[in-house]
């Protein structure tokens, strides 16, 4: 099993979610996060004083997937989150030892 | 000017003239105006509160609410006497014991048609004292001890505001029949004859100079100016600016102390100068920084209100547009001064209130027209520099006295009880460390429980016994 982690632009969340649903993903976890990549932050001006805001708001999406699906899930996210402009985000996968569904106690792929 | 003086003083001559019922229209307007002006202080609390970081918003607003609580009491006890008691020497101070506790002012002493009950005037002037004190707090955001602020507020009102209100707002009364002076007022209003309709000197220059002095006494916030300390809630700032504008109609038009033409002129000038100042500020920003900002709009509104305060009875509506536009430009430029000179006037009390107040007070000497209710021509209307120098002397005198007196009071508090919170408390935020509260609880899970007993019950809660909350408590 794999955990697919995606950092995307906040306004792309709905598209990514819809695309994952269409692909057949049953659930995901979303959290608001902030950070920066190569685009760095942006500048804000308050009463003439410029502030550099380094950490820009992002959405972090976490999806558990079977080993066989993981690459496709990554593709789905990358396609749906793409705008072509700097700051589109990153997607990565990490191996997962086990998954347990809390309600039933099922393990592994059955718990996805 | 003549009309204003007469109206300002009708309430005072009462004791000597035959009792006549008060004018209901005037009384209603002045009482309404007083309530409008009181609303300015919560408005200011929002204006200031939105500009600080989320960890300091309650402490910021509490400095305004603390001023409302304390100054209303001091005003009744002796403040009104110091400001509006009979002069005790050289136009500097009213007799502090004359109206102690306002005893003797409850009788209907209105003297003539158009007269106000004495307490209508007392109430109206009280709310001016409150907001002047509250204005200063913007200079010392994020780092003041609440107790020290309250001590400062009381001492400053007593030593600085009440006397200066006497200088500016207390007019000498002469009995028309006998020609005898029945009440002697303050020196700026009477001897100098500077025009300060609603308090450009007594309120804004005064608070601005005090803010500068306190910012110097307390020093810079940790990390200023390198660390970004951006406003945490601009909608609050805009709401506060809107409430200030609304309340300011009471401040300026109410200062006519009558429901009359002077009030109407002041009202329209207050409207248009403020709009023009917001335009002036936004235009300055757009040209300098590339964007017209919401904080700029809110700040421009306040700058315009400040500048039109002294001048709203003496300029025409077109003059008000000029005064307002330039106030917006000057103040938008002046808020940068603190970075150049290195003083942390956190929310720009100097840049907006001192500079705006100076400009508005001097603008009377430039833009005043005899066609306006005050009836004086300024430099641009062929009146020469006569009024201008009077304005300059009044402005400068209030600036210097307020600055020096505030420096002394501030240093005395800093050396004795300490004015500034310690470094760790400042880092954590003064909401939590000064008031044991936080402004926003947005987390779905906070893991809290009552400690000890609930107030008034004496019953220990479950958490007080070391257990978690029961299901009953959770469902309740």
PDB file of C-alpha atoms in Angstrom, chain B residues 135-354:
ATOM      1  CA  UNK B 135      -6.623  57.296  20.941  1.00  0.00           C
ATOM      2  CA  UNK B 136      -3.211  57.238  22.644  1.00  0.00           C
ATOM      3  CA  UNK B 137      -3.313  53.457  23.083  1.00  0.00           C
ATOM      4  CA  UNK B 138      -2.556  52.846  19.406  1.00  0.00           C
ATOM      5  CA  UNK B 139       1.023  54.014  19.936  1.00  0.00           C
ATOM      6  CA  UNK B 140       1.787  51.319  22.504  1.00  0.00           C
ATOM      7  CA  UNK B 141       0.053  48.277  20.996  1.00  0.00           C
ATOM      8  CA  UNK B 142       1.159  44.757  21.903  1.00  0.00           C
ATOM      9  CA  UNK B 143       3.400  45.598  24.870  1.00  0.00           C
ATOM     10  CA  UNK B 144       1.674  47.600  27.628  1.00  0.00           C
ATOM     11  CA  UNK B 145       0.566  46.306  31.020  1.00  0.00           C
ATOM     12  CA  UNK B 146      -3.147  46.832  31.436  1.00  0.00           C
ATOM     13  CA  UNK B 147      -2.812  48.068  35.022  1.00  0.00           C
ATOM     14  CA  UNK B 148      -0.137  50.556  34.034  1.00  0.00           C
ATOM     15  CA  UNK B 149      -2.304  51.749  31.157  1.00  0.00           C
ATOM     16  CA  UNK B 150      -5.212  52.364  33.521  1.00  0.00           C
ATOM     17  CA  UNK B 151      -3.006  54.340  35.924  1.00  0.00           C
ATOM     18  CA  UNK B 152      -1.673  56.305  32.970  1.00  0.00           C
ATOM     19  CA  UNK B 153      -5.179  56.938  31.627  1.00  0.00           C
ATOM     20  CA  UNK B 154      -6.343  58.402  34.938  1.00  0.00           C
ATOM     21  CA  UNK B 155      -3.267  60.529  35.558  1.00  0.00           C
ATOM     22  CA  UNK B 156      -3.046  61.726  31.950  1.00  0.00           C
ATOM     23  CA  UNK B 157      -6.707  62.716  31.806  1.00  0.00           C
ATOM     24  CA  UNK B 158      -6.322  64.606  35.077  1.00  0.00           C
ATOM     25  CA  UNK B 159      -3.058  66.380  34.380  1.00  0.00           C
ATOM     26  CA  UNK B 160      -3.206  66.815  30.605  1.00  0.00           C
ATOM     27  CA  UNK B 161      -6.642  66.411  29.037  1.00  0.00           C
ATOM     28  CA  UNK B 162      -8.902  68.133  31.554  1.00  0.00           C
ATOM     29  CA  UNK B 163      -6.777  71.317  31.652  1.00  0.00           C
ATOM     30  CA  UNK B 164      -6.268  71.375  27.878  1.00  0.00           C
ATOM     31  CA  UNK B 165     -10.012  70.924  27.331  1.00  0.00           C
ATOM     32  CA  UNK B 166     -10.361  74.031  29.496  1.00  0.00           C
ATOM     33  CA  UNK B 167      -7.907  75.939  27.272  1.00  0.00           C
ATOM     34  CA  UNK B 168      -9.740  75.016  24.090  1.00  0.00           C
ATOM     35  CA  UNK B 169     -13.398  74.356  24.842  1.00  0.00           C
ATOM     36  CA  UNK B 170     -14.234  76.625  27.784  1.00  0.00           C
ATOM     37  CA  UNK B 171     -15.510  79.960  26.523  1.00  0.00           C
ATOM     38  CA  UNK B 172     -15.753  83.082  28.641  1.00  0.00           C
ATOM     39  CA  UNK B 173     -19.331  84.219  29.237  1.00  0.00           C
ATOM     40  CA  UNK B 174     -20.343  87.836  29.436  1.00  0.00           C
ATOM     41  CA  UNK B 175     -23.771  88.801  30.698  1.00  0.00           C
ATOM     42  CA  UNK B 176     -25.425  90.670  27.858  1.00  0.00           C
ATOM     43  CA  UNK B 177     -27.421  93.035  30.056  1.00  0.00           C
ATOM     44  CA  UNK B 178     -24.717  94.120  32.499  1.00  0.00           C
ATOM     45  CA  UNK B 179     -21.639  93.482  30.363  1.00  0.00           C
ATOM     46  CA  UNK B 180     -20.131  91.697  33.340  1.00  0.00           C
ATOM     47  CA  UNK B 181     -18.019  88.579  32.838  1.00  0.00           C
ATOM     48  CA  UNK B 182     -19.888  85.781  34.563  1.00  0.00           C
ATOM     49  CA  UNK B 183     -17.566  82.940  33.678  1.00  0.00           C
ATOM     50  CA  UNK B 184     -13.900  82.974  32.669  1.00  0.00           C
ATOM     51  CA  UNK B 185     -12.727  80.264  30.282  1.00  0.00           C
ATOM     52  CA  UNK B 186      -9.444  78.996  28.830  1.00  0.00           C
ATOM     53  CA  UNK B 187      -6.695  80.882  27.059  1.00  0.00           C
ATOM     54  CA  UNK B 188      -6.743  79.285  23.594  1.00  0.00           C
ATOM     55  CA  UNK B 189     -10.475  79.777  23.144  1.00  0.00           C
ATOM     56  CA  UNK B 190     -10.619  83.305  24.525  1.00  0.00           C
ATOM     57  CA  UNK B 191      -7.258  85.124  24.718  1.00  0.00           C
ATOM     58  CA  UNK B 192      -5.698  83.573  21.638  1.00  0.00           C
ATOM     59  CA  UNK B 193      -8.992  83.127  19.789  1.00  0.00           C
ATOM     60  CA  UNK B 194      -7.768  80.165  17.798  1.00  0.00           C
ATOM     61  CA  UNK B 195     -10.612  78.300  16.130  1.00  0.00           C
ATOM     62  CA  UNK B 196     -10.816  74.676  17.136  1.00  0.00           C
ATOM     63  CA  UNK B 197     -14.413  73.755  16.597  1.00  0.00           C
ATOM     64  CA  UNK B 198     -14.458  70.154  17.818  1.00  0.00           C
ATOM     65  CA  UNK B 199     -10.977  69.399  19.091  1.00  0.00           C
ATOM     66  CA  UNK B 200      -8.136  69.307  16.559  1.00  0.00           C
ATOM     67  CA  UNK B 201      -5.814  70.558  19.297  1.00  0.00           C
ATOM     68  CA  UNK B 202      -7.391  69.278  22.522  1.00  0.00           C
ATOM     69  CA  UNK B 203      -8.188  65.851  21.120  1.00  0.00           C
ATOM     70  CA  UNK B 204      -5.975  64.976  18.165  1.00  0.00           C
ATOM     71  CA  UNK B 205      -2.746  66.941  18.559  1.00  0.00           C
ATOM     72  CA  UNK B 206      -2.988  66.186  22.256  1.00  0.00           C
ATOM     73  CA  UNK B 207      -3.429  62.429  21.785  1.00  0.00           C
ATOM     74  CA  UNK B 208      -0.909  62.326  18.941  1.00  0.00           C
ATOM     75  CA  UNK B 209       1.847  64.069  20.913  1.00  0.00           C
ATOM     76  CA  UNK B 210       1.088  61.856  23.913  1.00  0.00           C
ATOM     77  CA  UNK B 211       1.267  58.793  21.683  1.00  0.00           C
ATOM     78  CA  UNK B 212       4.696  59.811  20.453  1.00  0.00           C
ATOM     79  CA  UNK B 213       5.938  60.334  24.009  1.00  0.00           C
ATOM     80  CA  UNK B 214       4.599  56.970  25.186  1.00  0.00           C
ATOM     81  CA  UNK B 215       5.997  55.132  22.165  1.00  0.00           C
ATOM     82  CA  UNK B 216       9.406  56.542  23.173  1.00  0.00           C
ATOM     83  CA  UNK B 217       8.947  55.606  26.850  1.00  0.00           C
ATOM     84  CA  UNK B 218       7.920  52.018  26.132  1.00  0.00           C
ATOM     85  CA  UNK B 219      10.342  51.475  23.274  1.00  0.00           C
ATOM     86  CA  UNK B 220       9.996  49.300  20.217  1.00  0.00           C
ATOM     87  CA  UNK B 221       8.190  46.015  20.167  1.00  0.00           C
ATOM     88  CA  UNK B 222      10.437  42.953  20.089  1.00  0.00           C
ATOM     89  CA  UNK B 223      11.515  42.419  16.522  1.00  0.00           C
ATOM     90  CA  UNK B 224      10.180  45.723  15.180  1.00  0.00           C
ATOM     91  CA  UNK B 225      10.582  46.678  12.377  1.00  0.00           C
ATOM     92  CA  UNK B 226      12.224  43.549  10.900  1.00  0.00           C
ATOM     93  CA  UNK B 227       9.477  41.122  11.944  1.00  0.00           C
ATOM     94  CA  UNK B 228       6.223  41.432   9.996  1.00  0.00           C
ATOM     95  CA  UNK B 229       3.423  42.552  12.329  1.00  0.00           C
ATOM     96  CA  UNK B 230       0.612  42.736   9.874  1.00  0.00           C
ATOM     97  CA  UNK B 231      -3.019  43.439  10.699  1.00  0.00           C
ATOM     98  CA  UNK B 232      -4.869  40.244  11.623  1.00  0.00           C
ATOM     99  CA  UNK B 233      -8.380  41.341  10.602  1.00  0.00           C
ATOM    100  CA  UNK B 234      -8.898  44.162   8.112  1.00  0.00           C
ATOM    101  CA  UNK B 235     -12.700  43.800   8.046  1.00  0.00           C
ATOM    102  CA  UNK B 236     -12.641  44.806  11.744  1.00  0.00           C
ATOM    103  CA  UNK B 237     -10.517  47.824  10.822  1.00  0.00           C
ATOM    104  CA  UNK B 238     -13.005  48.852   8.140  1.00  0.00           C
ATOM    105  CA  UNK B 239     -15.965  48.329  10.461  1.00  0.00           C
ATOM    106  CA  UNK B 240     -14.195  50.425  13.090  1.00  0.00           C
ATOM    107  CA  UNK B 241     -13.481  53.195  10.588  1.00  0.00           C
ATOM    108  CA  UNK B 242     -17.144  53.143   9.554  1.00  0.00           C
ATOM    109  CA  UNK B 243     -18.301  53.448  13.163  1.00  0.00           C
ATOM    110  CA  UNK B 244     -15.820  56.265  13.734  1.00  0.00           C
ATOM    111  CA  UNK B 245     -17.185  58.142  10.724  1.00  0.00           C
ATOM    112  CA  UNK B 246     -20.763  57.607  11.916  1.00  0.00           C
ATOM    113  CA  UNK B 247     -19.957  58.712  15.451  1.00  0.00           C
ATOM    114  CA  UNK B 248     -17.930  61.650  14.195  1.00  0.00           C
ATOM    115  CA  UNK B 249     -21.105  63.336  12.968  1.00  0.00           C
ATOM    116  CA  UNK B 250     -21.937  63.657  16.639  1.00  0.00           C
ATOM    117  CA  UNK B 251     -18.417  64.828  17.405  1.00  0.00           C
ATOM    118  CA  UNK B 252     -18.400  67.626  14.831  1.00  0.00           C
ATOM    119  CA  UNK B 253     -22.019  68.509  14.118  1.00  0.00           C
ATOM    120  CA  UNK B 254     -22.838  67.963  17.789  1.00  0.00           C
ATOM    121  CA  UNK B 255     -20.186  70.528  18.733  1.00  0.00           C
ATOM    122  CA  UNK B 256     -22.552  73.202  17.446  1.00  0.00           C
ATOM    123  CA  UNK B 257     -24.395  72.388  20.693  1.00  0.00           C
ATOM    124  CA  UNK B 258     -27.621  73.123  18.844  1.00  0.00           C
ATOM    125  CA  UNK B 259     -29.768  71.662  16.115  1.00  0.00           C
ATOM    126  CA  UNK B 260     -29.030  74.505  13.744  1.00  0.00           C
ATOM    127  CA  UNK B 261     -27.254  75.693  10.616  1.00  0.00           C
ATOM    128  CA  UNK B 262     -23.772  75.439  12.140  1.00  0.00           C
ATOM    129  CA  UNK B 263     -24.455  71.773  12.875  1.00  0.00           C
ATOM    130  CA  UNK B 264     -25.616  71.185   9.305  1.00  0.00           C
ATOM    131  CA  UNK B 265     -22.524  72.851   7.804  1.00  0.00           C
ATOM    132  CA  UNK B 266     -20.281  70.849  10.125  1.00  0.00           C
ATOM    133  CA  UNK B 267     -22.156  67.692   9.158  1.00  0.00           C
ATOM    134  CA  UNK B 268     -21.692  68.116   5.413  1.00  0.00           C
ATOM    135  CA  UNK B 269     -18.060  69.181   5.821  1.00  0.00           C
ATOM    136  CA  UNK B 270     -17.473  66.084   7.946  1.00  0.00           C
ATOM    137  CA  UNK B 271     -18.950  63.947   5.197  1.00  0.00           C
ATOM    138  CA  UNK B 272     -17.077  65.413   2.264  1.00  0.00           C
ATOM    139  CA  UNK B 273     -13.665  66.025   3.836  1.00  0.00           C
ATOM    140  CA  UNK B 274     -13.608  62.397   4.931  1.00  0.00           C
ATOM    141  CA  UNK B 275     -14.481  61.076   1.500  1.00  0.00           C
ATOM    142  CA  UNK B 276     -11.845  63.318  -0.055  1.00  0.00           C
ATOM    143  CA  UNK B 277      -9.225  62.193   2.453  1.00  0.00           C
ATOM    144  CA  UNK B 278      -9.872  58.529   1.658  1.00  0.00           C
ATOM    145  CA  UNK B 279      -9.398  59.383  -2.031  1.00  0.00           C
ATOM    146  CA  UNK B 280      -6.215  61.297  -1.239  1.00  0.00           C
ATOM    147  CA  UNK B 281      -4.773  58.423   0.776  1.00  0.00           C
ATOM    148  CA  UNK B 282      -5.702  55.803  -1.840  1.00  0.00           C
ATOM    149  CA  UNK B 283      -4.258  57.861  -4.663  1.00  0.00           C
ATOM    150  CA  UNK B 284      -1.004  58.361  -2.766  1.00  0.00           C
ATOM    151  CA  UNK B 285      -0.769  54.614  -2.157  1.00  0.00           C
ATOM    152  CA  UNK B 286      -1.597  53.726  -5.719  1.00  0.00           C
ATOM    153  CA  UNK B 287       1.122  56.017  -7.034  1.00  0.00           C
ATOM    154  CA  UNK B 288       3.725  55.050  -4.436  1.00  0.00           C
ATOM    155  CA  UNK B 289       3.070  51.350  -3.760  1.00  0.00           C
ATOM    156  CA  UNK B 290       1.073  50.265  -6.770  1.00  0.00           C
ATOM    157  CA  UNK B 291      -2.106  49.287  -4.922  1.00  0.00           C
ATOM    158  CA  UNK B 292      -5.027  51.047  -3.304  1.00  0.00           C
ATOM    159  CA  UNK B 293      -5.509  49.119  -0.040  1.00  0.00           C
ATOM    160  CA  UNK B 294      -8.446  48.657   2.310  1.00  0.00           C
ATOM    161  CA  UNK B 295      -6.260  49.692   5.241  1.00  0.00           C
ATOM    162  CA  UNK B 296      -5.466  52.825   3.261  1.00  0.00           C
ATOM    163  CA  UNK B 297      -9.169  53.555   2.788  1.00  0.00           C
ATOM    164  CA  UNK B 298      -9.859  53.083   6.509  1.00  0.00           C
ATOM    165  CA  UNK B 299      -6.842  55.195   7.461  1.00  0.00           C
ATOM    166  CA  UNK B 300      -7.768  57.896   4.969  1.00  0.00           C
ATOM    167  CA  UNK B 301     -11.229  58.090   6.487  1.00  0.00           C
ATOM    168  CA  UNK B 302      -9.764  58.662   9.941  1.00  0.00           C
ATOM    169  CA  UNK B 303      -7.201  61.166   8.658  1.00  0.00           C
ATOM    170  CA  UNK B 304      -9.971  63.191   7.019  1.00  0.00           C
ATOM    171  CA  UNK B 305     -12.130  63.091  10.132  1.00  0.00           C
ATOM    172  CA  UNK B 306      -9.210  64.294  12.231  1.00  0.00           C
ATOM    173  CA  UNK B 307      -8.403  67.176   9.897  1.00  0.00           C
ATOM    174  CA  UNK B 308     -11.967  68.419   9.524  1.00  0.00           C
ATOM    175  CA  UNK B 309     -12.540  68.314  13.289  1.00  0.00           C
ATOM    176  CA  UNK B 310     -11.086  71.753  14.052  1.00  0.00           C
ATOM    177  CA  UNK B 311     -12.120  73.244  10.727  1.00  0.00           C
ATOM    178  CA  UNK B 312     -15.659  71.989  10.088  1.00  0.00           C
ATOM    179  CA  UNK B 313     -17.332  75.259  11.168  1.00  0.00           C
ATOM    180  CA  UNK B 314     -14.977  77.604   9.372  1.00  0.00           C
ATOM    181  CA  UNK B 315     -14.531  76.197   5.856  1.00  0.00           C
ATOM    182  CA  UNK B 316     -16.919  75.800   2.944  1.00  0.00           C
ATOM    183  CA  UNK B 317     -17.758  72.338   1.595  1.00  0.00           C
ATOM    184  CA  UNK B 318     -15.292  72.975  -1.249  1.00  0.00           C
ATOM    185  CA  UNK B 319     -12.709  74.047   1.313  1.00  0.00           C
ATOM    186  CA  UNK B 320     -13.466  70.837   3.203  1.00  0.00           C
ATOM    187  CA  UNK B 321     -12.644  68.833   0.081  1.00  0.00           C
ATOM    188  CA  UNK B 322      -9.257  70.560  -0.089  1.00  0.00           C
ATOM    189  CA  UNK B 323      -8.589  70.084   3.628  1.00  0.00           C
ATOM    190  CA  UNK B 324      -9.604  66.431   3.396  1.00  0.00           C
ATOM    191  CA  UNK B 325      -7.684  65.540   0.237  1.00  0.00           C
ATOM    192  CA  UNK B 326      -4.484  67.057   1.576  1.00  0.00           C
ATOM    193  CA  UNK B 327      -5.026  65.351   4.951  1.00  0.00           C
ATOM    194  CA  UNK B 328      -5.181  62.016   3.137  1.00  0.00           C
ATOM    195  CA  UNK B 329      -1.984  62.737   1.237  1.00  0.00           C
ATOM    196  CA  UNK B 330      -0.051  64.158   4.206  1.00  0.00           C
ATOM    197  CA  UNK B 331      -1.018  61.364   6.582  1.00  0.00           C
ATOM    198  CA  UNK B 332      -0.338  58.619   4.011  1.00  0.00           C
ATOM    199  CA  UNK B 333       3.168  60.042   3.715  1.00  0.00           C
ATOM    200  CA  UNK B 334       3.569  60.685   7.459  1.00  0.00           C
ATOM    201  CA  UNK B 335       2.963  57.075   8.528  1.00  0.00           C
ATOM    202  CA  UNK B 336       6.374  56.284   7.022  1.00  0.00           C
ATOM    203  CA  UNK B 337       8.176  58.677   9.392  1.00  0.00           C
ATOM    204  CA  UNK B 338       8.388  56.128  12.197  1.00  0.00           C
ATOM    205  CA  UNK B 339      10.582  53.881  10.075  1.00  0.00           C
ATOM    206  CA  UNK B 340      12.873  56.768   9.236  1.00  0.00           C
ATOM    207  CA  UNK B 341      13.211  57.945  12.839  1.00  0.00           C
ATOM    208  CA  UNK B 342      12.971  54.530  14.464  1.00  0.00           C
ATOM    209  CA  UNK B 343      10.131  55.006  16.964  1.00  0.00           C
ATOM    210  CA  UNK B 344       7.525  52.265  17.152  1.00  0.00           C
ATOM    211  CA  UNK B 345       4.262  54.215  17.048  1.00  0.00           C
ATOM    212  CA  UNK B 346       2.588  50.907  16.349  1.00  0.00           C
ATOM    213  CA  UNK B 347      -0.733  51.988  14.853  1.00  0.00           C
ATOM    214  CA  UNK B 348       0.303  55.450  13.629  1.00  0.00           C
ATOM    215  CA  UNK B 349      -1.232  57.717  16.229  1.00  0.00           C
ATOM    216  CA  UNK B 350       1.430  60.257  15.265  1.00  0.00           C
ATOM    217  CA  UNK B 351       1.088  59.823  11.516  1.00  0.00           C
ATOM    218  CA  UNK B 352      -2.691  60.100  11.559  1.00  0.00           C
ATOM    219  CA  UNK B 353      -3.764  62.050  14.660  1.00  0.00           C
ATOM    220  CA  UNK B 354      -0.825  64.352  15.299  1.00  0.00           C
TER     221      UNK B 354
END
